[in-house]
Amino acid sequence: MSDVTSQNQSWREWLTTDAPTSRRHARLANLYQGWLTLRANSMAMFGLGILLALLLVALLAPVLSPHDPFEQSLGNRLQPLGTEGHILGTDSLGRDILSRLIYGSRITLYIVALVALIAPVAGLLVGTVAGYVGGWTDTILMRITDIFLAFPRLVLALAFVAALGAGIENAVLAISLTAWPPYARIARAETLTIRSADYISAIRLQGAGALRIITKHIWPLCISSLIVRVTLDMAGIILAAAGLGFLGLGAQPPSPEWGAMISEGRRFILDHWWVATVPGLAIFTVSLAFNLLGDGLRDVLDPKDGSQ
């Protein structure tokens, strides 16, 4: 036991040293310091715990789900909370709400993951090109960005879904098309600051082209700001997806998407409130978790922004 303790102590000392011996050592030490800062933020850890639990629930949905989420039983329709065999009650078709909530977590994570992969990458590409090249390229790209920012996100997403057709994939594409402009503005602002640095001039004098400078030296410095923005935007993305599902333009029935579950339950909100309230609480909890984690990551990755 003492050997394990001493080994952990030596690892801790190695990761907290002020004089790293290599670039890899410096990166690991920086990551460890960031983790210590994040761990000290109890609310951020609470949000991280909720998201890890959501991921675990989504992975183990077939094991955790007490019933088939698509199984209908009209004899058991609109059963209240605490009913034997249906902890969170049933909906208007007799389907178990808890089972549909568990499987719906997969759809939520699917939408969040795809949008988080598409929108920041598109914004990073547009913003860095506009900021580094400048001139008419910057003007055109930023005016296009301003046009997208001029419309409310949900209204613009509705327009795209109406043009593309209802469905979860089209909903993801529509949300991504409305979510990239803020990332482009952040990346452009970072690029305008970085491109005038002395080390960029030195790299340019060594013969490095624009593509190499952008991908190897500008993108890595923009990543931390984008990660913070992505985490804070996840709540809005979840609400946008739920809004499209509520309007029947997202995931289609009988898919157990949380927004669609609220839409179905709104007809019974007065007499059978749990049908719409339970998925609404799920959306609220996950959105809150992303916001709490995003605040913690902002303190770690962009402390100067958190102090303003």
mmCIF file of C-alpha atoms in Angstrom:
data_model
loop_
_atom_site.group_PDB
_atom_site.id
_atom_site.type_symbol
_atom_site.label_atom_id
_atom_site.label_comp_id
_atom_site.label_asym_id
_atom_site.label_seq_id
_atom_site.Cartn_x
_atom_site.Cartn_y
_atom_site.Cartn_z
ATOM 1 C CA MET A 1 0.000 0.000 0.000
ATOM 2 C CA SER A 2 2.831 2.373 0.833
ATOM 3 C CA ASP A 3 4.452 1.627 -2.547
ATOM 4 C CA VAL A 4 1.250 2.611 -4.367
ATOM 5 C CA THR A 5 0.987 5.807 -2.313
ATOM 6 C CA SER A 6 4.604 6.754 -3.000
ATOM 7 C CA GLN A 7 4.155 6.012 -6.699
ATOM 8 C CA ASN A 8 1.049 8.244 -6.849
ATOM 9 C CA GLN A 9 2.973 10.951 -5.016
ATOM 10 C CA SER A 10 5.830 10.745 -7.508
ATOM 11 C CA TRP A 11 3.398 10.995 -10.426
ATOM 12 C CA ARG A 12 1.767 14.012 -8.815
ATOM 13 C CA GLU A 13 5.121 15.701 -8.323
ATOM 14 C CA TRP A 14 6.084 14.912 -11.927
ATOM 15 C CA LEU A 15 2.869 16.458 -13.230
ATOM 16 C CA THR A 16 3.054 19.571 -11.025
ATOM 17 C CA THR A 17 6.682 20.439 -11.636
ATOM 18 C CA ASP A 18 7.591 23.947 -12.762
ATOM 19 C CA ALA A 19 10.384 22.678 -15.009
ATOM 20 C CA PRO A 20 9.038 20.150 -17.554
ATOM 21 C CA THR A 21 11.680 18.057 -19.282
ATOM 22 C CA SER A 22 9.978 17.747 -22.678
ATOM 23 C CA ARG A 23 7.125 19.103 -24.742
ATOM 24 C CA ARG A 24 5.053 16.013 -23.923
ATOM 25 C CA HIS A 25 5.765 16.489 -20.230
ATOM 26 C CA ALA A 26 4.654 20.130 -20.460
ATOM 27 C CA ARG A 27 1.384 19.180 -22.172
ATOM 28 C CA LEU A 28 0.577 16.504 -19.595
ATOM 29 C CA ALA A 29 1.397 18.885 -16.753
ATOM 30 C CA ASN A 30 -0.849 21.545 -18.296
ATOM 31 C CA LEU A 31 -3.703 19.047 -18.657
ATOM 32 C CA TYR A 32 -3.296 17.942 -15.051
ATOM 33 C CA GLN A 33 -3.338 21.535 -13.807
ATOM 34 C CA GLY A 34 -6.498 22.139 -15.816
ATOM 35 C CA TRP A 35 -8.098 19.052 -14.307
ATOM 36 C CA LEU A 36 -7.225 20.231 -10.786
ATOM 37 C CA THR A 37 -8.816 23.610 -11.523
ATOM 38 C CA LEU A 38 -11.938 21.964 -12.942
ATOM 39 C CA ARG A 39 -12.157 19.511 -10.046
ATOM 40 C CA ALA A 40 -12.092 22.400 -7.580
ATOM 41 C CA ASN A 41 -15.277 23.783 -9.180
ATOM 42 C CA SER A 42 -18.033 21.769 -7.493
ATOM 43 C CA MET A 43 -20.787 22.981 -9.829
ATOM 44 C CA ALA A 44 -18.768 22.054 -12.922
ATOM 45 C CA MET A 45 -18.135 18.599 -11.476
ATOM 46 C CA PHE A 46 -21.848 18.284 -10.753
ATOM 47 C CA GLY A 47 -22.600 19.063 -14.398
ATOM 48 C CA LEU A 48 -19.915 16.631 -15.555
ATOM 49 C CA GLY A 49 -21.409 13.944 -13.335
ATOM 50 C CA ILE A 50 -24.855 14.434 -14.890
ATOM 51 C CA LEU A 51 -23.428 14.209 -18.409
ATOM 52 C CA LEU A 52 -21.414 11.085 -17.593
ATOM 53 C CA ALA A 53 -24.564 9.534 -16.121
ATOM 54 C CA LEU A 54 -26.466 10.468 -19.306
ATOM 55 C CA LEU A 55 -23.769 8.836 -21.427
ATOM 56 C CA LEU A 56 -23.887 5.707 -19.284
ATOM 57 C CA VAL A 57 -27.688 5.579 -19.517
ATOM 58 C CA ALA A 58 -27.512 5.913 -23.312
ATOM 59 C CA LEU A 59 -24.922 3.138 -23.605
ATOM 60 C CA LEU A 60 -26.842 0.783 -21.308
ATOM 61 C CA ALA A 61 -30.325 1.659 -22.572
ATOM 62 C CA PRO A 62 -31.297 -1.946 -23.457
ATOM 63 C CA VAL A 63 -30.253 -3.070 -19.965
ATOM 64 C CA LEU A 64 -31.740 -0.183 -17.973
ATOM 65 C CA SER A 65 -35.010 0.138 -19.877
ATOM 66 C CA PRO A 66 -37.779 -1.783 -18.061
ATOM 67 C CA HIS A 67 -39.991 -1.994 -21.170
ATOM 68 C CA ASP A 68 -39.859 -1.750 -24.934
ATOM 69 C CA PRO A 69 -40.106 2.009 -25.638
ATOM 70 C CA PHE A 70 -42.307 1.343 -28.689
ATOM 71 C CA GLU A 71 -44.649 -1.196 -27.086
ATOM 72 C CA GLN A 72 -48.218 0.102 -26.930
ATOM 73 C CA SER A 73 -50.826 -0.962 -24.408
ATOM 74 C CA LEU A 74 -54.038 1.029 -24.663
ATOM 75 C CA GLY A 75 -55.333 -0.639 -21.509
ATOM 76 C CA ASN A 76 -52.516 1.019 -19.534
ATOM 77 C CA ARG A 77 -52.654 4.452 -21.158
ATOM 78 C CA LEU A 78 -51.999 7.579 -19.041
ATOM 79 C CA GLN A 79 -51.029 5.684 -15.897
ATOM 80 C CA PRO A 80 -49.746 8.059 -13.149
ATOM 81 C CA LEU A 81 -46.262 8.151 -11.602
ATOM 82 C CA GLY A 82 -45.480 5.291 -9.247
ATOM 83 C CA THR A 83 -47.725 2.794 -11.012
ATOM 84 C CA GLU A 84 -46.455 -0.740 -10.573
ATOM 85 C CA GLY A 85 -44.256 -1.545 -13.546
ATOM 86 C CA HIS A 86 -44.253 2.075 -14.748
ATOM 87 C CA ILE A 87 -42.264 4.288 -12.383
ATOM 88 C CA LEU A 88 -42.778 7.465 -14.445
ATOM 89 C CA GLY A 89 -46.203 6.492 -15.747
ATOM 90 C CA THR A 90 -47.321 5.899 -19.326
ATOM 91 C CA ASP A 91 -48.284 8.113 -22.258
ATOM 92 C CA SER A 92 -51.459 8.294 -24.323
ATOM 93 C CA LEU A 93 -50.623 5.031 -26.118
ATOM 94 C CA GLY A 94 -49.683 3.137 -22.974
ATOM 95 C CA ARG A 95 -45.929 3.296 -23.651
ATOM 96 C CA ASP A 96 -43.625 3.396 -20.643
ATOM 97 C CA ILE A 97 -42.309 6.966 -20.198
ATOM 98 C CA LEU A 98 -39.150 5.904 -18.361
ATOM 99 C CA SER A 99 -38.161 3.544 -21.182
ATOM 100 C CA ARG A 100 -38.802 6.200 -23.799
ATOM 101 C CA LEU A 101 -36.838 8.719 -21.736
ATOM 102 C CA ILE A 102 -33.864 6.342 -21.544
ATOM 103 C CA TYR A 103 -33.844 5.642 -25.272
ATOM 104 C CA GLY A 104 -34.432 9.313 -25.978
ATOM 105 C CA SER A 105 -31.067 10.090 -24.348
ATOM 106 C CA ARG A 106 -29.431 8.359 -27.316
ATOM 107 C CA ILE A 107 -31.145 10.726 -29.735
ATOM 108 C CA THR A 108 -30.129 13.748 -27.653
ATOM 109 C CA LEU A 109 -26.475 12.694 -27.552
ATOM 110 C CA TYR A 110 -26.568 11.853 -31.268
ATOM 111 C CA ILE A 111 -27.797 15.335 -32.151
ATOM 112 C CA VAL A 112 -25.375 17.057 -29.771
ATOM 113 C CA ALA A 113 -22.380 15.062 -31.041
ATOM 114 C CA LEU A 114 -23.093 15.711 -34.722
ATOM 115 C CA VAL A 115 -23.735 19.429 -34.270
ATOM 116 C CA ALA A 116 -20.617 19.734 -32.086
ATOM 117 C CA LEU A 117 -18.588 18.157 -34.897
ATOM 118 C CA ILE A 118 -20.063 20.158 -37.783
ATOM 119 C CA ALA A 119 -20.716 23.709 -36.554
ATOM 120 C CA PRO A 120 -17.392 24.514 -34.791
ATOM 121 C CA VAL A 121 -15.332 23.054 -37.642
ATOM 122 C CA ALA A 122 -17.228 25.110 -40.212
ATOM 123 C CA GLY A 123 -16.953 28.229 -38.064
ATOM 124 C CA LEU A 124 -13.243 27.659 -37.429
ATOM 125 C CA LEU A 125 -12.566 27.282 -41.144
ATOM 126 C CA VAL A 126 -14.513 30.407 -42.136
ATOM 127 C CA GLY A 127 -13.182 32.540 -39.273
ATOM 128 C CA THR A 128 -9.509 31.700 -39.667
ATOM 129 C CA VAL A 129 -9.559 32.144 -43.447
ATOM 130 C CA ALA A 130 -11.344 35.498 -43.102
ATOM 131 C CA GLY A 131 -9.002 36.703 -40.368
ATOM 132 C CA TYR A 132 -5.753 35.562 -41.999
ATOM 133 C CA VAL A 133 -6.422 36.445 -45.644
ATOM 134 C CA GLY A 134 -8.268 39.701 -44.926
ATOM 135 C CA GLY A 135 -9.352 42.085 -47.688
ATOM 136 C CA TRP A 136 -12.399 41.277 -49.781
ATOM 137 C CA THR A 137 -12.337 37.638 -48.604
ATOM 138 C CA ASP A 138 -12.794 38.805 -45.020
ATOM 139 C CA THR A 139 -15.536 41.232 -46.036
ATOM 140 C CA ILE A 140 -17.560 38.657 -47.983
ATOM 141 C CA LEU A 141 -17.268 35.889 -45.376
ATOM 142 C CA MET A 142 -18.149 38.175 -42.485
ATOM 143 C CA ARG A 143 -21.137 39.677 -44.295
ATOM 144 C CA ILE A 144 -22.450 36.151 -44.918
ATOM 145 C CA THR A 145 -21.909 35.474 -41.211
ATOM 146 C CA ASP A 146 -23.831 38.645 -40.328
ATOM 147 C CA ILE A 147 -26.755 37.521 -42.496
ATOM 148 C CA PHE A 148 -26.985 34.241 -40.575
ATOM 149 C CA LEU A 149 -26.697 36.070 -37.249
ATOM 150 C CA ALA A 150 -29.508 38.456 -38.215
ATOM 151 C CA PHE A 151 -32.118 35.695 -37.913
ATOM 152 C CA PRO A 152 -33.171 33.972 -34.675
ATOM 153 C CA ARG A 153 -31.612 30.522 -34.613
ATOM 154 C CA LEU A 154 -34.828 28.539 -34.252
ATOM 155 C CA VAL A 155 -36.617 30.516 -36.999
ATOM 156 C CA LEU A 156 -33.709 29.939 -39.387
ATOM 157 C CA ALA A 157 -33.572 26.249 -38.444
ATOM 158 C CA LEU A 158 -37.305 25.977 -39.167
ATOM 159 C CA ALA A 159 -36.736 27.472 -42.603
ATOM 160 C CA PHE A 160 -33.932 25.026 -43.389
ATOM 161 C CA VAL A 161 -35.930 22.023 -42.147
ATOM 162 C CA ALA A 162 -38.932 23.144 -44.179
ATOM 163 C CA ALA A 163 -36.692 23.217 -47.257
ATOM 164 C CA LEU A 164 -34.854 19.956 -46.521
ATOM 165 C CA GLY A 165 -37.787 17.975 -45.118
ATOM 166 C CA ALA A 166 -38.595 16.657 -41.656
ATOM 167 C CA GLY A 167 -36.246 14.118 -40.052
ATOM 168 C CA ILE A 168 -33.523 13.897 -37.462
ATOM 169 C CA GLU A 169 -30.640 14.109 -39.973
ATOM 170 C CA ASN A 170 -32.118 17.189 -41.614
ATOM 171 C CA ALA A 171 -32.716 18.684 -38.162
ATOM 172 C CA VAL A 172 -29.050 18.161 -37.294
ATOM 173 C CA LEU A 173 -28.000 19.784 -40.576
ATOM 174 C CA ALA A 174 -30.366 22.711 -40.032
ATOM 175 C CA ILE A 175 -29.141 23.326 -36.477
ATOM 176 C CA SER A 176 -25.519 23.116 -37.670
ATOM 177 C CA LEU A 177 -26.190 25.645 -40.436
ATOM 178 C CA THR A 178 -27.532 28.095 -37.857
ATOM 179 C CA ALA A 179 -24.900 27.427 -35.162
ATOM 180 C CA TRP A 180 -21.609 28.093 -36.987
ATOM 181 C CA PRO A 181 -21.571 31.966 -37.184
ATOM 182 C CA PRO A 182 -20.575 32.625 -33.526
ATOM 183 C CA TYR A 183 -17.639 30.207 -33.894
ATOM 184 C CA ALA A 184 -16.556 32.015 -37.055
ATOM 185 C CA ARG A 185 -16.514 35.346 -35.224
ATOM 186 C CA ILE A 186 -14.492 33.905 -32.328
ATOM 187 C CA ALA A 187 -11.984 32.264 -34.701
ATOM 188 C CA ARG A 188 -11.625 35.471 -36.734
ATOM 189 C CA ALA A 189 -10.970 37.567 -33.615
ATOM 190 C CA GLU A 190 -8.329 35.085 -32.418
ATOM 191 C CA THR A 191 -6.728 34.979 -35.877
ATOM 192 C CA LEU A 192 -6.505 38.759 -36.156
ATOM 193 C CA THR A 193 -4.577 38.789 -32.871
ATOM 194 C CA ILE A 194 -2.308 35.862 -33.717
ATOM 195 C CA ARG A 195 -1.399 36.707 -37.323
ATOM 196 C CA SER A 196 0.480 39.862 -36.288
ATOM 197 C CA ALA A 197 2.621 38.032 -33.702
ATOM 198 C CA ASP A 198 6.380 37.958 -34.195
ATOM 199 C CA TYR A 199 6.615 34.190 -34.308
ATOM 200 C CA ILE A 200 4.102 34.077 -37.192
ATOM 201 C CA SER A 201 6.297 36.533 -39.097
ATOM 202 C CA ALA A 202 9.318 34.336 -38.389
ATOM 203 C CA ILE A 203 7.489 31.246 -39.617
ATOM 204 C CA ARG A 204 6.440 33.092 -42.754
ATOM 205 C CA LEU A 205 10.050 34.154 -43.418
ATOM 206 C CA GLN A 206 11.090 30.508 -43.173
ATOM 207 C CA GLY A 207 8.891 29.777 -46.183
ATOM 208 C CA ALA A 208 5.738 28.430 -44.540
ATOM 209 C CA GLY A 209 2.611 28.873 -46.639
ATOM 210 C CA ALA A 210 -0.742 30.205 -45.513
ATOM 211 C CA LEU A 211 -2.271 26.736 -45.247
ATOM 212 C CA ARG A 212 0.495 25.486 -42.949
ATOM 213 C CA ILE A 213 0.387 28.604 -40.776
ATOM 214 C CA ILE A 214 -3.401 28.377 -40.372
ATOM 215 C CA THR A 215 -3.576 24.642 -39.663
ATOM 216 C CA LYS A 216 -0.408 24.223 -37.591
ATOM 217 C CA HIS A 217 -0.119 27.498 -35.694
ATOM 218 C CA ILE A 218 -3.467 29.341 -35.678
ATOM 219 C CA TRP A 219 -6.009 26.542 -35.313
ATOM 220 C CA PRO A 220 -4.421 25.062 -32.145
ATOM 221 C CA LEU A 221 -4.607 28.465 -30.423
ATOM 222 C CA CYS A 222 -8.300 28.892 -31.334
ATOM 223 C CA ILE A 223 -9.363 25.474 -30.042
ATOM 224 C CA SER A 224 -9.661 26.385 -26.342
ATOM 225 C CA SER A 225 -12.041 29.303 -27.002
ATOM 226 C CA LEU A 226 -14.151 27.143 -29.305
ATOM 227 C CA ILE A 227 -14.371 24.312 -26.772
ATOM 228 C CA VAL A 228 -15.750 26.702 -24.169
ATOM 229 C CA ARG A 229 -18.262 28.120 -26.655
ATOM 230 C CA VAL A 230 -19.332 24.637 -27.805
ATOM 231 C CA THR A 231 -19.985 23.483 -24.246
ATOM 232 C CA LEU A 232 -22.020 26.584 -23.438
ATOM 233 C CA ASP A 233 -23.955 26.258 -26.723
ATOM 234 C CA MET A 234 -24.979 22.655 -26.079
ATOM 235 C CA ALA A 235 -27.987 23.768 -24.029
ATOM 236 C CA GLY A 236 -29.207 25.904 -26.930
ATOM 237 C CA ILE A 237 -28.636 23.047 -29.372
ATOM 238 C CA ILE A 238 -30.664 20.662 -27.194
ATOM 239 C CA LEU A 239 -33.476 23.210 -26.928
ATOM 240 C CA ALA A 240 -33.424 23.826 -30.692
ATOM 241 C CA ALA A 241 -33.607 20.073 -31.375
ATOM 242 C CA ALA A 242 -36.425 19.724 -28.851
ATOM 243 C CA GLY A 243 -38.217 22.670 -30.453
ATOM 244 C CA LEU A 244 -38.033 21.066 -33.887
ATOM 245 C CA GLY A 245 -39.226 17.772 -32.405
ATOM 246 C CA PHE A 246 -42.059 19.592 -30.628
ATOM 247 C CA LEU A 247 -43.188 21.066 -33.952
ATOM 248 C CA GLY A 248 -42.965 17.681 -35.677
ATOM 249 C CA LEU A 249 -39.965 18.666 -37.836
ATOM 250 C CA GLY A 250 -37.258 16.740 -35.981
ATOM 251 C CA ALA A 251 -37.240 13.071 -35.053
ATOM 252 C CA GLN A 252 -40.421 11.483 -36.364
ATOM 253 C CA PRO A 253 -42.893 9.262 -34.450
ATOM 254 C CA PRO A 254 -42.651 6.766 -32.893
ATOM 255 C CA SER A 255 -39.078 7.863 -32.102
ATOM 256 C CA PRO A 256 -38.750 8.643 -28.342
ATOM 257 C CA GLU A 257 -37.302 12.123 -28.819
ATOM 258 C CA TRP A 258 -37.822 14.348 -25.785
ATOM 259 C CA GLY A 259 -39.260 17.311 -27.690
ATOM 260 C CA ALA A 260 -41.729 15.062 -29.508
ATOM 261 C CA MET A 261 -42.722 13.518 -26.153
ATOM 262 C CA ILE A 262 -43.540 16.999 -24.810
ATOM 263 C CA SER A 263 -45.543 17.767 -27.949
ATOM 264 C CA GLU A 264 -47.586 14.617 -27.479
ATOM 265 C CA GLY A 265 -48.127 15.276 -23.776
ATOM 266 C CA ARG A 266 -49.248 18.894 -24.127
ATOM 267 C CA ARG A 267 -52.792 17.711 -24.893
ATOM 268 C CA PHE A 268 -52.997 16.172 -21.424
ATOM 269 C CA ILE A 269 -51.034 18.789 -19.473
ATOM 270 C CA LEU A 270 -53.903 19.691 -17.123
ATOM 271 C CA ASP A 271 -55.112 16.221 -16.140
ATOM 272 C CA HIS A 272 -52.019 14.103 -16.835
ATOM 273 C CA TRP A 273 -49.176 16.568 -16.300
ATOM 274 C CA TRP A 274 -46.382 13.979 -16.050
ATOM 275 C CA VAL A 275 -46.586 13.009 -19.735
ATOM 276 C CA ALA A 276 -45.085 16.359 -20.794
ATOM 277 C CA THR A 277 -43.353 17.376 -17.553
ATOM 278 C CA VAL A 278 -41.004 14.389 -17.238
ATOM 279 C CA PRO A 279 -39.266 14.837 -20.641
ATOM 280 C CA GLY A 280 -39.264 18.596 -20.013
ATOM 281 C CA LEU A 281 -37.370 18.045 -16.761
ATOM 282 C CA ALA A 282 -34.922 15.798 -18.628
ATOM 283 C CA ILE A 283 -34.200 18.587 -21.144
ATOM 284 C CA PHE A 284 -33.827 21.108 -18.311
ATOM 285 C CA THR A 285 -31.406 18.861 -16.380
ATOM 286 C CA VAL A 286 -29.140 18.118 -19.338
ATOM 287 C CA SER A 287 -29.125 21.766 -20.450
ATOM 288 C CA LEU A 288 -28.204 22.861 -16.926
ATOM 289 C CA ALA A 289 -25.412 20.275 -16.806
ATOM 290 C CA PHE A 290 -23.871 21.595 -20.032
ATOM 291 C CA ASN A 291 -24.047 25.180 -18.750
ATOM 292 C CA LEU A 292 -22.383 24.279 -15.447
ATOM 293 C CA LEU A 293 -19.633 22.338 -17.216
ATOM 294 C CA GLY A 294 -19.166 25.145 -19.717
ATOM 295 C CA ASP A 295 -18.647 27.691 -16.945
ATOM 296 C CA GLY A 296 -16.038 25.422 -15.370
ATOM 297 C CA LEU A 297 -14.222 24.889 -18.670
ATOM 298 C CA ARG A 298 -14.207 28.644 -19.281
ATOM 299 C CA ASP A 299 -12.338 29.117 -16.006
ATOM 300 C CA VAL A 300 -9.811 26.463 -17.051
ATOM 301 C CA LEU A 301 -9.292 27.239 -20.752
ATOM 302 C CA ASP A 302 -9.970 30.983 -20.845
ATOM 303 C CA PRO A 303 -9.435 32.375 -17.325
ATOM 304 C CA LYS A 304 -9.159 35.990 -18.519
ATOM 305 C CA ASP A 305 -12.663 35.742 -19.984
ATOM 306 C CA GLY A 306 -14.060 34.286 -16.773
ATOM 307 C CA SER A 307 -12.598 37.125 -14.727
ATOM 308 C CA GLN A 308 -14.305 39.855 -16.757
#
